[in-house]
Amino acid sequence: MSKKTIAWILAAVVLGVSYFGYQYWQQLQSALPQGIASGNGRIEAKLVDVVAKEPLRVQELRVDEGDLVKPGEVLVLLDTATLQAELEEAKLNVAATQEKVAVAQAAIVKTESEIRLAKIEVRRSSALVAERAGSQRELDVRNAALQTTSAGLQENQAMLRTLGQEVRVAEAKVATVQTRIDDATLKSPILGRVLYRLVEVGEVLGPGGKALTLVNLNDVYMEIFLPAEQAARLKIGAEARILLDVRPDRPIKGYVSFVSPEAEFTPKQVETRSEREKLMFRVKLRVPEKTVETYIDIIKTGVRGVGYVKADDAASWPTSMQNAL
């Protein structure tokens, strides 16, 4: 065997030993400490639909797919011309009823004055009859007039109470129509991102019709699946880390917000080291809202990665995961 061949063989052996040595060193570096479990998953968030309460035409759309929206931000304006007409009619009805109330109040004041006068006349007639200077008939007429006027007062007071109720009903009608007009301005209930724009200007939305679908960025999480022996040791609130495939060098802080009380088969889209027939427990790792708000422009749902969680409070994070976002 020539010296050249021996040199090639030695070089190959050295390369082989170096390669497998490097692979072994990588495995040691990536090995998880005791008390830390992991599973594959993807970034997810709850979806929120922006819907219309009643059939109205879309007048203006102020956002598009991918836009970031804040709580209370106006997203869609619906045409309220018909509702505005109803509102004006309801306001006029309130004004008309209030006028009737004013008339009834004036009638009560007038009747009360007539009662006072009638009482004076009754007392005078009574005194005259007692002195035999007046007739009993005149006294009876005065008493009858007093009773009639008193009955008229009760009637006016009852009418005033009825009109007061009508005013409240009319004002409630105004408030109802105004609420319907306010509801025609569709606002974002959350901090989120527009996932789907489902209508265009000019289209009519039916009751409960969806205009937009938003990704709720206040509830960003990753779901992983762990075997029973690991899931049983988890506590709600336990520390977690999330490593995304697109940024494996930047771990994200999280915490355990949910551990399923029931075992289930691992979904096909989730890759685990265990066999797929093995029952697993679903664990939800939530990203804190402050973290989401700080990195709101780069948060994307659907990005895959690996979730890590402390099954033992005494466990320590590897060096690569200690400086987390």
mmCIF file with all atom_site columns, N, CA and C in Angstrom, residues 284-317:
data_model
loop_
_atom_site.group_PDB
_atom_site.id
_atom_site.type_symbol
_atom_site.label_atom_id
_atom_site.label_alt_id
_atom_site.label_comp_id
_atom_site.label_asym_id
_atom_site.label_entity_id
_atom_site.label_seq_id
_atom_site.pdbx_PDB_ins_code
_atom_site.Cartn_x
_atom_site.Cartn_y
_atom_site.Cartn_z
_atom_site.occupancy
_atom_site.B_iso_or_equiv
_atom_site.pdbx_formal_charge
_atom_site.auth_seq_id
_atom_site.auth_comp_id
_atom_site.auth_asym_id
_atom_site.auth_atom_id
_atom_site.pdbx_PDB_model_num
ATOM 1   N N  . LYS A 1 284 ? -51.224 24.601 26.915 1.00 0.00 ? 284 LYS A N  1
ATOM 2   C CA . LYS A 1 284 ? -51.250 25.909 26.262 1.00 0.00 ? 284 LYS A CA 1
ATOM 3   C C  . LYS A 1 284 ? -50.218 26.822 26.901 1.00 0.00 ? 284 LYS A C  1
ATOM 4   N N  . LEU A 1 285 ? -49.296 27.325 26.077 1.00 0.00 ? 285 LEU A N  1
ATOM 5   C CA . LEU A 1 285 ? -48.269 28.259 26.526 1.00 0.00 ? 285 LEU A CA 1
ATOM 6   C C  . LEU A 1 285 ? -48.634 29.642 26.008 1.00 0.00 ? 285 LEU A C  1
ATOM 7   N N  . ARG A 1 286 ? -48.930 30.537 26.913 1.00 0.00 ? 286 ARG A N  1
ATOM 8   C CA . ARG A 1 286 ? -49.380 31.872 26.501 1.00 0.00 ? 286 ARG A CA 1
ATOM 9   C C  . ARG A 1 286 ? -48.237 32.875 26.586 1.00 0.00 ? 286 ARG A C  1
ATOM 10  N N  . VAL A 1 287 ? -48.211 33.774 25.604 1.00 0.00 ? 287 VAL A N  1
ATOM 11  C CA . VAL A 1 287 ? -47.222 34.845 25.573 1.00 0.00 ? 287 VAL A CA 1
ATOM 12  C C  . VAL A 1 287 ? -47.801 36.043 26.325 1.00 0.00 ? 287 VAL A C  1
ATOM 13  N N  . PRO A 1 288 ? -47.078 36.638 27.281 1.00 0.00 ? 288 PRO A N  1
ATOM 14  C CA . PRO A 1 288 ? -47.604 37.785 28.035 1.00 0.00 ? 288 PRO A CA 1
ATOM 15  C C  . PRO A 1 288 ? -47.999 38.938 27.117 1.00 0.00 ? 288 PRO A C  1
ATOM 16  N N  . GLU A 1 289 ? -49.064 39.653 27.508 1.00 0.00 ? 289 GLU A N  1
ATOM 17  C CA . GLU A 1 289 ? -49.565 40.750 26.689 1.00 0.00 ? 289 GLU A CA 1
ATOM 18  C C  . GLU A 1 289 ? -48.510 41.838 26.485 1.00 0.00 ? 289 GLU A C  1
ATOM 19  N N  . LYS A 1 290 ? -47.707 42.122 27.511 1.00 0.00 ? 290 LYS A N  1
ATOM 20  C CA . LYS A 1 290 ? -46.687 43.160 27.384 1.00 0.00 ? 290 LYS A CA 1
ATOM 21  C C  . LYS A 1 290 ? -45.669 42.794 26.316 1.00 0.00 ? 290 LYS A C  1
ATOM 22  N N  . THR A 1 291 ? -45.302 41.512 26.256 1.00 0.00 ? 291 THR A N  1
ATOM 23  C CA . THR A 1 291 ? -44.368 41.066 25.227 1.00 0.00 ? 291 THR A CA 1
ATOM 24  C C  . THR A 1 291 ? -44.979 41.233 23.846 1.00 0.00 ? 291 THR A C  1
ATOM 25  N N  . VAL A 1 292 ? -46.253 40.862 23.721 1.00 0.00 ? 292 VAL A N  1
ATOM 26  C CA . VAL A 1 292 ? -46.935 40.995 22.432 1.00 0.00 ? 292 VAL A CA 1
ATOM 27  C C  . VAL A 1 292 ? -46.991 42.458 22.010 1.00 0.00 ? 292 VAL A C  1
ATOM 28  N N  . GLU A 1 293 ? -47.350 43.350 22.942 1.00 0.00 ? 293 GLU A N  1
ATOM 29  C CA . GLU A 1 293 ? -47.453 44.763 22.614 1.00 0.00 ? 293 GLU A CA 1
ATOM 30  C C  . GLU A 1 293 ? -46.097 45.353 22.225 1.00 0.00 ? 293 GLU A C  1
ATOM 31  N N  . THR A 1 294 ? -45.025 44.884 22.879 1.00 0.00 ? 294 THR A N  1
ATOM 32  C CA . THR A 1 294 ? -43.697 45.402 22.568 1.00 0.00 ? 294 THR A CA 1
ATOM 33  C C  . THR A 1 294 ? -43.251 44.995 21.163 1.00 0.00 ? 294 THR A C  1
ATOM 34  N N  . TYR A 1 295 ? -43.565 43.769 20.775 1.00 0.00 ? 295 TYR A N  1
ATOM 35  C CA . TYR A 1 295 ? -43.138 43.254 19.473 1.00 0.00 ? 295 TYR A CA 1
ATOM 36  C C  . TYR A 1 295 ? -44.323 43.035 18.551 1.00 0.00 ? 295 TYR A C  1
ATOM 37  N N  . ILE A 1 296 ? -45.297 43.954 18.650 1.00 0.00 ? 296 ILE A N  1
ATOM 38  C CA . ILE A 1 296 ? -46.557 43.788 17.926 1.00 0.00 ? 296 ILE A CA 1
ATOM 39  C C  . ILE A 1 296 ? -46.368 43.736 16.422 1.00 0.00 ? 296 ILE A C  1
ATOM 40  N N  . ASP A 1 297 ? -45.378 44.454 15.903 1.00 0.00 ? 297 ASP A N  1
ATOM 41  C CA . ASP A 1 297 ? -45.194 44.522 14.447 1.00 0.00 ? 297 ASP A CA 1
ATOM 42  C C  . ASP A 1 297 ? -44.609 43.253 13.859 1.00 0.00 ? 297 ASP A C  1
ATOM 43  N N  . ILE A 1 298 ? -44.019 42.396 14.692 1.00 0.00 ? 298 ILE A N  1
ATOM 44  C CA . ILE A 1 298 ? -43.398 41.190 14.151 1.00 0.00 ? 298 ILE A CA 1
ATOM 45  C C  . ILE A 1 298 ? -44.138 39.916 14.572 1.00 0.00 ? 298 ILE A C  1
ATOM 46  N N  . ILE A 1 299 ? -45.196 40.070 15.377 1.00 0.00 ? 299 ILE A N  1
ATOM 47  C CA . ILE A 1 299 ? -45.964 38.890 15.790 1.00 0.00 ? 299 ILE A CA 1
ATOM 48  C C  . ILE A 1 299 ? -46.742 38.363 14.594 1.00 0.00 ? 299 ILE A C  1
ATOM 49  N N  . LYS A 1 300 ? -46.542 37.103 14.262 1.00 0.00 ? 300 LYS A N  1
ATOM 50  C CA . LYS A 1 300 ? -47.239 36.467 13.149 1.00 0.00 ? 300 LYS A CA 1
ATOM 51  C C  . LYS A 1 300 ? -47.774 35.125 13.618 1.00 0.00 ? 300 LYS A C  1
ATOM 52  N N  . THR A 1 301 ? -49.041 34.872 13.356 1.00 0.00 ? 301 THR A N  1
ATOM 53  C CA . THR A 1 301 ? -49.614 33.570 13.695 1.00 0.00 ? 301 THR A CA 1
ATOM 54  C C  . THR A 1 301 ? -49.265 32.557 12.621 1.00 0.00 ? 301 THR A C  1
ATOM 55  N N  . GLY A 1 302 ? -49.256 31.299 13.017 1.00 0.00 ? 302 GLY A N  1
ATOM 56  C CA . GLY A 1 302 ? -48.948 30.233 12.082 1.00 0.00 ? 302 GLY A CA 1
ATOM 57  C C  . GLY A 1 302 ? -47.477 29.855 12.032 1.00 0.00 ? 302 GLY A C  1
ATOM 58  N N  . VAL A 1 303 ? -46.596 30.678 12.619 1.00 0.00 ? 303 VAL A N  1
ATOM 59  C CA . VAL A 1 303 ? -45.167 30.382 12.615 1.00 0.00 ? 303 VAL A CA 1
ATOM 60  C C  . VAL A 1 303 ? -44.907 29.195 13.541 1.00 0.00 ? 303 VAL A C  1
ATOM 61  N N  . ARG A 1 304 ? -44.149 28.225 13.050 1.00 0.00 ? 304 ARG A N  1
ATOM 62  C CA . ARG A 1 304 ? -43.900 27.016 13.827 1.00 0.00 ? 304 ARG A CA 1
ATOM 63  C C  . ARG A 1 304 ? -42.651 27.158 14.693 1.00 0.00 ? 304 ARG A C  1
ATOM 64  N N  . GLY A 1 305 ? -42.609 26.326 15.716 1.00 0.00 ? 305 GLY A N  1
ATOM 65  C CA . GLY A 1 305 ? -41.470 26.350 16.608 1.00 0.00 ? 305 GLY A CA 1
ATOM 66  C C  . GLY A 1 305 ? -41.587 25.267 17.658 1.00 0.00 ? 305 GLY A C  1
ATOM 67  N N  . VAL A 1 306 ? -40.845 25.448 18.752 1.00 0.00 ? 306 VAL A N  1
ATOM 68  C CA . VAL A 1 306 ? -40.825 24.477 19.836 1.00 0.00 ? 306 VAL A CA 1
ATOM 69  C C  . VAL A 1 306 ? -41.117 25.201 21.140 1.00 0.00 ? 306 VAL A C  1
ATOM 70  N N  . GLY A 1 307 ? -41.979 24.610 21.945 1.00 0.00 ? 307 GLY A N  1
ATOM 71  C CA . GLY A 1 307 ? -42.291 25.169 23.242 1.00 0.00 ? 307 GLY A CA 1
ATOM 72  C C  . GLY A 1 307 ? -41.619 24.371 24.347 1.00 0.00 ? 307 GLY A C  1
ATOM 73  N N  . TYR A 1 308 ? -41.039 25.067 25.307 1.00 0.00 ? 308 TYR A N  1
ATOM 74  C CA . TYR A 1 308 ? -40.365 24.445 26.437 1.00 0.00 ? 308 TYR A CA 1
ATOM 75  C C  . TYR A 1 308 ? -41.053 24.913 27.717 1.00 0.00 ? 308 TYR A C  1
ATOM 76  N N  . VAL A 1 309 ? -41.162 24.013 28.691 1.00 0.00 ? 309 VAL A N  1
ATOM 77  C CA . VAL A 1 309 ? -41.854 24.361 29.922 1.00 0.00 ? 309 VAL A CA 1
ATOM 78  C C  . VAL A 1 309 ? -41.175 23.679 31.110 1.00 0.00 ? 309 VAL A C  1
ATOM 79  N N  . LYS A 1 310 ? -41.190 24.370 32.247 1.00 0.00 ? 310 LYS A N  1
ATOM 80  C CA . LYS A 1 310 ? -40.625 23.809 33.456 1.00 0.00 ? 310 LYS A CA 1
ATOM 81  C C  . LYS A 1 310 ? -41.630 22.861 34.119 1.00 0.00 ? 310 LYS A C  1
ATOM 82  N N  . ALA A 1 311 ? -41.305 21.585 34.107 1.00 0.00 ? 311 ALA A N  1
ATOM 83  C CA . ALA A 1 311 ? -42.124 20.622 34.837 1.00 0.00 ? 311 ALA A CA 1
ATOM 84  C C  . ALA A 1 311 ? -41.702 20.554 36.293 1.00 0.00 ? 311 ALA A C  1
ATOM 85  N N  . ASP A 1 312 ? -40.528 21.133 36.585 1.00 0.00 ? 312 ASP A N  1
ATOM 86  C CA . ASP A 1 312 ? -40.000 21.169 37.946 1.00 0.00 ? 312 ASP A CA 1
ATOM 87  C C  . ASP A 1 312 ? -39.558 22.600 38.239 1.00 0.00 ? 312 ASP A C  1
ATOM 88  N N  . ASP A 1 313 ? -40.096 23.205 39.291 1.00 0.00 ? 313 ASP A N  1
ATOM 89  C CA . ASP A 1 313 ? -39.759 24.599 39.610 1.00 0.00 ? 313 ASP A CA 1
ATOM 90  C C  . ASP A 1 313 ? -38.269 24.794 39.870 1.00 0.00 ? 313 ASP A C  1
ATOM 91  N N  . ALA A 1 314 ? -37.606 23.749 40.321 1.00 0.00 ? 314 ALA A N  1
ATOM 92  C CA . ALA A 1 314 ? -36.182 23.871 40.650 1.00 0.00 ? 314 ALA A CA 1
ATOM 93  C C  . ALA A 1 314 ? -35.286 23.776 39.421 1.00 0.00 ? 314 ALA A C  1
ATOM 94  N N  . ALA A 1 315 ? -35.857 23.415 38.280 1.00 0.00 ? 315 ALA A N  1
ATOM 95  C CA . ALA A 1 315 ? -35.054 23.272 37.063 1.00 0.00 ? 315 ALA A CA 1
ATOM 96  C C  . ALA A 1 315 ? -34.535 24.630 36.603 1.00 0.00 ? 315 ALA A C  1
ATOM 97  N N  . SER A 1 316 ? -33.397 24.607 35.918 1.00 0.00 ? 316 SER A N  1
ATOM 98  C CA . SER A 1 316 ? -32.779 25.835 35.394 1.00 0.00 ? 316 SER A CA 1
ATOM 99  C C  . SER A 1 316 ? -32.807 25.813 33.876 1.00 0.00 ? 316 SER A C  1
ATOM 100 N N  . TRP A 1 317 ? -33.050 26.984 33.311 1.00 0.00 ? 317 TRP A N  1
ATOM 101 C CA . TRP A 1 317 ? -33.058 27.087 31.862 1.00 0.00 ? 317 TRP A CA 1
ATOM 102 C C  . TRP A 1 317 ? -31.634 26.980 31.313 1.00 0.00 ? 317 TRP A C  1
#
